[in-house]
C-alpha atoms as one frame of an Amber mdcrd trajectory, in Angstrom:
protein
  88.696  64.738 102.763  85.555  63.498 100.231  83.376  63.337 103.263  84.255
  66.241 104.648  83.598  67.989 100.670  80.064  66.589 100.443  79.370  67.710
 103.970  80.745  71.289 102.904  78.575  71.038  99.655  74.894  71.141 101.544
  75.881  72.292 104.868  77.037  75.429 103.580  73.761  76.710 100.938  71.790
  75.540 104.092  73.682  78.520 106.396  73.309  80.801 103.029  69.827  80.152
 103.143  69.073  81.185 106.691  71.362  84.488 106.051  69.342  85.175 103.327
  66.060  85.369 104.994  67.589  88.520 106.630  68.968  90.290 103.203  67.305
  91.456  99.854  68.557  93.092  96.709  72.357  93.700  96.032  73.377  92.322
  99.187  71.180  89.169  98.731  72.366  88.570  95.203  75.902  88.654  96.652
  75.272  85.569  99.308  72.802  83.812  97.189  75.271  83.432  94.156  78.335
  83.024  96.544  76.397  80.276  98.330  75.637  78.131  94.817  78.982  78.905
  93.689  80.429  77.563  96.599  78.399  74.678  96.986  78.634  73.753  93.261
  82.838  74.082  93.742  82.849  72.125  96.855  80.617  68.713  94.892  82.929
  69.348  91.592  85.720  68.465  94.014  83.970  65.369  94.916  83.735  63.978
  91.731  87.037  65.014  91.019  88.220  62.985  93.997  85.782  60.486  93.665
  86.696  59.607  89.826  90.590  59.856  90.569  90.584  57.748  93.573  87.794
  55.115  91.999  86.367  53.843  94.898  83.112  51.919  94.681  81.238  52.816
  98.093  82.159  55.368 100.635  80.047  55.104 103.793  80.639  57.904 106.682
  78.533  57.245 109.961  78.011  60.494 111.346  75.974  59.713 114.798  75.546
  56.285 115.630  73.573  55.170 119.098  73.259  51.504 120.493  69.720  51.444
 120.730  68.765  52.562 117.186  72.198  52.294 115.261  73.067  54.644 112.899
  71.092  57.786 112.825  73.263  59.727 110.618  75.802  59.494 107.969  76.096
  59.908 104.483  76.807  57.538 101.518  79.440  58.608  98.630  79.366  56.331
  95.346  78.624  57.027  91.248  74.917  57.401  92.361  75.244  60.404  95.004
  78.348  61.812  93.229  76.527  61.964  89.624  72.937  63.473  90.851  75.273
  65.847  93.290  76.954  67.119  90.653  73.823  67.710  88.656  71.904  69.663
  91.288  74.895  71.665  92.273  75.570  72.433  88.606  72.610  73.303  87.549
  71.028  74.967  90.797  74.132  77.128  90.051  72.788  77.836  86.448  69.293
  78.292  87.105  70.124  80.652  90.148  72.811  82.513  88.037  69.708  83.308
  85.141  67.448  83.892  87.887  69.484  87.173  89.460  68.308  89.089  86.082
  64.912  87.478  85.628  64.094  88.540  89.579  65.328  92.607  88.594  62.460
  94.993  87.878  63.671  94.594  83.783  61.184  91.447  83.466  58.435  92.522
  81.628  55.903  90.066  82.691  57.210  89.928  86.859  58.839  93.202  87.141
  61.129  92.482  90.953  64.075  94.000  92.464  62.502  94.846  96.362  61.774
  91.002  98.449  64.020  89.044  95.832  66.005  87.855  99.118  63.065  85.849
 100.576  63.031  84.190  96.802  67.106  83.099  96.858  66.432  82.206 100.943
  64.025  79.409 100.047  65.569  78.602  96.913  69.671  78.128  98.506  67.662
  76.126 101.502  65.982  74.234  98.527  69.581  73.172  96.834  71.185  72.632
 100.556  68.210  70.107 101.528  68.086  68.598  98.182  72.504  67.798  98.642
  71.470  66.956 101.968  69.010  64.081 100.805  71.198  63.097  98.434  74.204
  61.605 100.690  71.975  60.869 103.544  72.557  57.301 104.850  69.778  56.886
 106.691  65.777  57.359 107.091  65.963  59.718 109.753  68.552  61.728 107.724
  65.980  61.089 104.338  63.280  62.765 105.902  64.943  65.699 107.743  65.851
  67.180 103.818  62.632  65.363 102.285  60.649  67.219 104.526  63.092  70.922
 104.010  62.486  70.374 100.497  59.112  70.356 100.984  59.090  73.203 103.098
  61.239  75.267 100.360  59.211  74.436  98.073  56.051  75.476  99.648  58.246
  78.725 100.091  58.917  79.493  96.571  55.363  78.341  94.937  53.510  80.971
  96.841  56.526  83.646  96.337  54.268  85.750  94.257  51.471  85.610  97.247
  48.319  85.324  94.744  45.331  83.372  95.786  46.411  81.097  92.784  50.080
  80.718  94.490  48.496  80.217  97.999  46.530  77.426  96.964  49.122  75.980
  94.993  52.243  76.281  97.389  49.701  74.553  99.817  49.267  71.807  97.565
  52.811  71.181  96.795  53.505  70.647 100.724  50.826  68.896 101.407  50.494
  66.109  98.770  54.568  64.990  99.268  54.506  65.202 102.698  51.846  62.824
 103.597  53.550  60.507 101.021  56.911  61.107 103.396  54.227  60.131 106.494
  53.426  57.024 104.856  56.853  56.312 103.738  59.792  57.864 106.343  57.080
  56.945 109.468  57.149  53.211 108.132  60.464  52.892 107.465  61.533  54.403
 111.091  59.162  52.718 113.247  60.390  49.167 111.261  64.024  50.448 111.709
  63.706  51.402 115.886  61.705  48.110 116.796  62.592  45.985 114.228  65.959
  46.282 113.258  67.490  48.526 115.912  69.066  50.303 112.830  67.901  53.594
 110.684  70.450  52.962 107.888  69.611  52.174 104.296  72.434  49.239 105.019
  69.790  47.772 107.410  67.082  47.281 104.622  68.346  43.548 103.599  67.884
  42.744 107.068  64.085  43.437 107.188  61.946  40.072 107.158  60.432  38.959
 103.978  56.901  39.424 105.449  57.337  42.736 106.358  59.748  43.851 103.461
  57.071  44.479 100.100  54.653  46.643 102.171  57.550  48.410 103.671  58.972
  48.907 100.071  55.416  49.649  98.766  54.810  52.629 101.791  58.557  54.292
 100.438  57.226  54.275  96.844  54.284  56.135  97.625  56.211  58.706  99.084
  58.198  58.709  95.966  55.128  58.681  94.303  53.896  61.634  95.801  57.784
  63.707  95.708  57.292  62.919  91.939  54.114  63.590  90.621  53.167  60.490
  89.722  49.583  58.963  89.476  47.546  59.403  91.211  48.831  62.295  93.220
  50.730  64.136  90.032  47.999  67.349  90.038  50.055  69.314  92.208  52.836
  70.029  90.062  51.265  71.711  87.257  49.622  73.870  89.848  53.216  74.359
  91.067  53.745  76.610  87.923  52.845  79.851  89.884  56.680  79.708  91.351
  58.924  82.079  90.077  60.758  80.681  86.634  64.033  79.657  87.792  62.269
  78.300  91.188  60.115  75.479  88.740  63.422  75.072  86.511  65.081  73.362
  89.784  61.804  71.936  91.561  61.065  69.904  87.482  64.699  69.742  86.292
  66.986  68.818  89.281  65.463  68.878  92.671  62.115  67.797  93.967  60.607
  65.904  91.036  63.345  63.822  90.803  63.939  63.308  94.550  61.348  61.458
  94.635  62.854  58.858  91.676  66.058  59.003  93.783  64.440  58.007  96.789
  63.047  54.799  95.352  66.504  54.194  93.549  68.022  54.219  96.673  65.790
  51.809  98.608  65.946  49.769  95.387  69.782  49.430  95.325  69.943  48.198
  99.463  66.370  46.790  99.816  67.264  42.826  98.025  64.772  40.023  96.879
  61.289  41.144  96.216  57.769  39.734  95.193  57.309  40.186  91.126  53.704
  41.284  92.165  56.028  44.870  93.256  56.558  44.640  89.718  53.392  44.965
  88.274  52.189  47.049  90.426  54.804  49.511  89.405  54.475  48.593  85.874
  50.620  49.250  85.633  50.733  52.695  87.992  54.098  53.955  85.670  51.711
  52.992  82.742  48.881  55.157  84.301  51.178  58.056  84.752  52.684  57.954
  81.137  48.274  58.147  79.629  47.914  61.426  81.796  50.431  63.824  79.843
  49.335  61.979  76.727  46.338  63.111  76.997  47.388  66.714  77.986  49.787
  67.859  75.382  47.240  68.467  72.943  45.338  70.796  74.893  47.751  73.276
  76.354  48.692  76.591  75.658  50.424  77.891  78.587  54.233  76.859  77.762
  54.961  76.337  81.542  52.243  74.154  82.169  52.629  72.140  78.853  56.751
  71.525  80.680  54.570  70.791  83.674  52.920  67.592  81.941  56.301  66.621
  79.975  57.707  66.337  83.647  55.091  63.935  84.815  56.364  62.259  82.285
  59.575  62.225  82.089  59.702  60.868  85.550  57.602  58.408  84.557  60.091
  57.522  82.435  62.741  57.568  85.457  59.736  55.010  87.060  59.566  52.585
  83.976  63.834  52.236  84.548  63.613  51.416  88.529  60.663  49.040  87.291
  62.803  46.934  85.082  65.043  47.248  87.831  62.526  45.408  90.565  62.116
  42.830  88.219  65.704  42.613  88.756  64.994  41.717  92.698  62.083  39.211
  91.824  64.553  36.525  90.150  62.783  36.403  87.255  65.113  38.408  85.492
  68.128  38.198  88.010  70.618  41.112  87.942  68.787  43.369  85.795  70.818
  46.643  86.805  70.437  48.376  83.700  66.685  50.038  85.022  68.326  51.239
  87.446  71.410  52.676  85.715  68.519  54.334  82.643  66.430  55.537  85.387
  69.701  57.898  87.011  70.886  58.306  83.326  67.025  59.788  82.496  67.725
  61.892  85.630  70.569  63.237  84.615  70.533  64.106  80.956  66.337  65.335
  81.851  67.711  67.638  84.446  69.463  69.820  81.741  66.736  70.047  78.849
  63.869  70.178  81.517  65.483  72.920  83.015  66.461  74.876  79.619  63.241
  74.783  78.429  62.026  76.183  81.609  64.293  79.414  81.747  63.395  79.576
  77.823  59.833  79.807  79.039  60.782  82.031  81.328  62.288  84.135  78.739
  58.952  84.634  77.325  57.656  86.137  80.385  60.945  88.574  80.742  60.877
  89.556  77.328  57.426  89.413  75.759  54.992  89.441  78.954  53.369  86.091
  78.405  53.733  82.403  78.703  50.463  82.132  76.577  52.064  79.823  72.951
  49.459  81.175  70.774  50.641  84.946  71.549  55.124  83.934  70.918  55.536
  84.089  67.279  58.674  85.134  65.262  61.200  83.745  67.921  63.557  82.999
  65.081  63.882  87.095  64.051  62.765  88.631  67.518  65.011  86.569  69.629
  67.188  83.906  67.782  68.990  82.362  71.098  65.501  82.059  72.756  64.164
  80.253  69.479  66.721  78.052  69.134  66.979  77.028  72.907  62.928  76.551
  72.575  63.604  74.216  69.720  66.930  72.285  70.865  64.755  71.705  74.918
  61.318  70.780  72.919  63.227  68.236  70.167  65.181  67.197  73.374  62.436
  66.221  76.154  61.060  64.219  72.427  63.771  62.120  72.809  65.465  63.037
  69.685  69.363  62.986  68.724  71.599  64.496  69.270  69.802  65.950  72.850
  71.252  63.728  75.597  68.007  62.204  76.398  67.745  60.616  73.638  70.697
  58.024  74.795  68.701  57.943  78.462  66.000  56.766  76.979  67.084  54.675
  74.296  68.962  52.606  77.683  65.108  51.491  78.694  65.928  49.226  74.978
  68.866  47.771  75.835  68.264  43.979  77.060  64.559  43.644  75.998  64.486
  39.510  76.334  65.002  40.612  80.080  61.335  41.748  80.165  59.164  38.394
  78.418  58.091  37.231  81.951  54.408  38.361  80.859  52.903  41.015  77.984
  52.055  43.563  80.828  56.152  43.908  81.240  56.228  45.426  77.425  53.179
  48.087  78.396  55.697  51.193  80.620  57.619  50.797  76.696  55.017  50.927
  74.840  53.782  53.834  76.885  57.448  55.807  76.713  57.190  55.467  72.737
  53.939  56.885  72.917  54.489  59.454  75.383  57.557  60.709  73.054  55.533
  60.524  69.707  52.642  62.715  71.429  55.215  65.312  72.600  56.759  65.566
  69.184  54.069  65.618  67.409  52.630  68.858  69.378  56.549  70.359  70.061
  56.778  70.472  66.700  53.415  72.376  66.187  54.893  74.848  68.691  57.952
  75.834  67.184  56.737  75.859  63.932  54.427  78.595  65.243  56.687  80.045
  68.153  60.165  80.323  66.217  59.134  80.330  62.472  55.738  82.566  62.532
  55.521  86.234  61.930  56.586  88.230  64.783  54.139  89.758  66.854  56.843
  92.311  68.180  58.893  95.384  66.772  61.585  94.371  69.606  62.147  92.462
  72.399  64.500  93.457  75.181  66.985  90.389  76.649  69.392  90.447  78.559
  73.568  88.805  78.526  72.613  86.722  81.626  69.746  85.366  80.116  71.479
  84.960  77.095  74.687  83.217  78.371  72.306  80.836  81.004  70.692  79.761
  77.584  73.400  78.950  75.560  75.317  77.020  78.665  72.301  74.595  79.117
  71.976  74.032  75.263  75.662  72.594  75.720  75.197  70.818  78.883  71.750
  69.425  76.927  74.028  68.412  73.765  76.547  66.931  76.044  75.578  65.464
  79.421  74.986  61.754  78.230  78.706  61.841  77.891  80.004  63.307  80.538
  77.512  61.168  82.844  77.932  57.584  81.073  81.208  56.740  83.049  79.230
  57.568  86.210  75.934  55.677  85.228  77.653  52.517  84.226  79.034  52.270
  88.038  75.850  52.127  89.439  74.686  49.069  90.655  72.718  47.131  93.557
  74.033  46.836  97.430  71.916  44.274  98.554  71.540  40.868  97.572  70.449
  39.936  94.439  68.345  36.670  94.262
């Protein structure tokens, strides 16, 4: 029944999706909601399931062969259920704000006509992202890795400008030759090697072979996530329609690529420490690039842009600790692997309400431009408070769930004395925070306290009820995820 529920939960936006491509206004809202609803039902009922019946690993083979094993199944357990339940409930929320922000009321992107190409690529964006979740094997990884890609290539140049060309370009290109690199490797290794394309085969692989095999699959995380030195494409990726860069930053391809490496971490076993600080000194890179950027912005999507390089850096500087975990210098060191899905979880809902907040500013005032929002507080008092709660939040600051996601990267410091360079990705997350807050709070002490600019704004109750449900969720999701996040743990074997 729980297979057959997490099957249900990507198989059927991925139908919805190629409906879509033939449908636009009413009818297309219709199928586009029902299709989010549906899928977002269908994963609530596996973690419904999953929770009552409290079973650690569920492995489904779908398709196996005797030449090359399995080729497809799908893998149920606290990881897949957790970041399933995020995408599918908040792909639902982003989707349900984006049916008013897409109507010919948005000041700044007046739509209505062509809206059903939008919700095509974007249900075939949450179907491949489910998809890639379960999957079980490489083959099945970069079927979805590769639909996600092609989604969002789809919904980047939605607006057809030179700008969006150029940028929807980008965003396929850079991530896919990552997946070349990574899903070619892994494949080849699996059909001559190991006879076997399942992420249950990865203990198997020889220790020769295994660090450059792990080191190919994190540059295609690498790449998925915008990480250095391939992280340019995603504040490009800002031309996308509002809701479309609320899912790609907040719960689908930037942290895909996190979930990838999480994955291969959990099943891959023992590992050189020099894996470690390589990750440790390229997470460290990462964090120094949207430290250096805050200051300077003054476009509010692109300034979310640099906050999400960063935050999955911070996802990076958990499955870091993590690897030390597989050296044996700091043996069974789960917890970097349970704060990186914990970051990923709790980021998913303040990354993606201050996104649609942002988006709010094009809807109702025309402009994503900071210097030009002023009076938030009088003009539009949900907006300014949603802009305050998701720029305090992605700080790291209490209550906002993050801050207990990131204050999990503390827990068990002795675990990390095997050398100074092990205390630089912390050093770099405490800096990366203080930088943010310092210019967040700049912002909303000019954006929701300044004189307003406007007579009047117009807004909207869908706007206005997407807002206030992602505040909540923001306030709230470190609790309702902990039970989940404290499951999580590694498959293979720990030296």
């Amino acid at each position: 029944m729980i297979g057959l529920l997490a099957t249900l939960a990507f198989t059927v936006p991925l139908i919805g999706g190629l409906i879509l491509f033939r449908l636009d206004e009413r009818k297309a809202d219709v199928v586009m909601l029902a299709s989010f609803i549906t899928a977002m039902l269908l994963q609530l009922g596996v973690a419904v399931i999953y929770l009552l019946d409290h079973e650690e690993l569920i492995h489904i083979a779908y398709l196996k062969s005797t030449q090359f094993g399995e080729v497809y199944g799908i893998i149920i357990d606290p990881m897949s259920v957790l970041i399933g339940t995020v995408v599918a409930v908040a792909g639902f929320i982003f989707m349900f704000y984006g049916v008013e922000y897409m109507s010919e009321r948005n000041v700044g992107h007046p739509g209505g006509k062509g809206r059903g190409l939008f919700y095509a690529w974007m249900t075939l964006f949450e179907g491949a992202t489910l998809g890639f979740i379960y999957s079980s094997t490489f083959l099945g990884l970069l079927i979805f890795f590769e639909l996600m890609g092609l989604a969002c290539w789809g919904v980047v140049s939605f607006y057809n400008t030179p700008a969006g060309r150029r940028a929807g370009f980008k965003a396929f290109i850079i991530p896919n030759v990552g997946a070349m690199i990574g899903f070619y490797t892994a494949i080849y290794i699996g059909l001559t090697q190991l006879h076997d394309l399942s992420l249950f085969s990865l203990p198997k692989v020889s220790p020769e072979v295994k660090p450059w095999l792990f080191l190919a699959l994190l540059i295609a995380g690498y790449t998925k996530s915008a990480q250095f030195p391939t992280y340019s494409w995603i504040p490009d990726a800002m031309e996308a329609p509002t809701p479309a860069s609320a899912f790609l930053h907040g719960a689908a391809m930037v942290e895909m690529g996190v979930y990838l490496v999480a994955r291969v971490i959990q099943f891959i076993g023992p590992l050189p420490v020099w894996i470690f600080y390589f990750m440790a000194v390229m997470v460290s890179l990462t964090l120094l690039i949207p430290i250096l950027n805050y200051p300077v912005q003054k476009d509010a999507k692109r300034l979310l842009a640099y906050s999400t390089v960063a935050e999955a850096g911070i996802m990076f500087v958990g499955l870091t600790y993590a690897v030390l975990g597989l050296t044996g210098k700091a043996p069974g060191f789960d917890v970097g692997l349970k704060a990186a899905m914990f970051q990923l979880t709790t980021h998913a809902f303040v990354k993606g309400l201050a996104f649609l907040t942002a988006g709010t500013f094009t809807y109702s005032l025309g402009t994503l431009d900071l210097r030009q929002i002023s009076g938030l507080r009088k003009l539009l008092p949900v907006n300014g408070l949603a802009w305050t709660v998701a720029l305090l939040g992605l700080a790291g600051l209490p209550p906002m769930g993050i801050a207990f996601s990131k204050a999990e990267l503390l827990t068990n410091l002795s675990l990390v004395r095997v050398s100074a360079l092990a205390w630089l990705p912390i050093l770099m997350v405490l800096a990366d925070s203080a930088v943010f807050l310092w210019v967040g709070l700049k912002w909303i002490t000019r954006n929701v306290f300044g004189r307003p600019k406007a007579v009047r704004a117009p807004t909207h109750p869908i706007i206005t009820a997407s807002l206030v449900t992602l505040i909540v969720l923001t306030l709230v999701s470190a609790y309702l995820a902990y039970p989940l996040v404290e499951e999580i743990t590694f498959y293979g074997v720990i030296p």
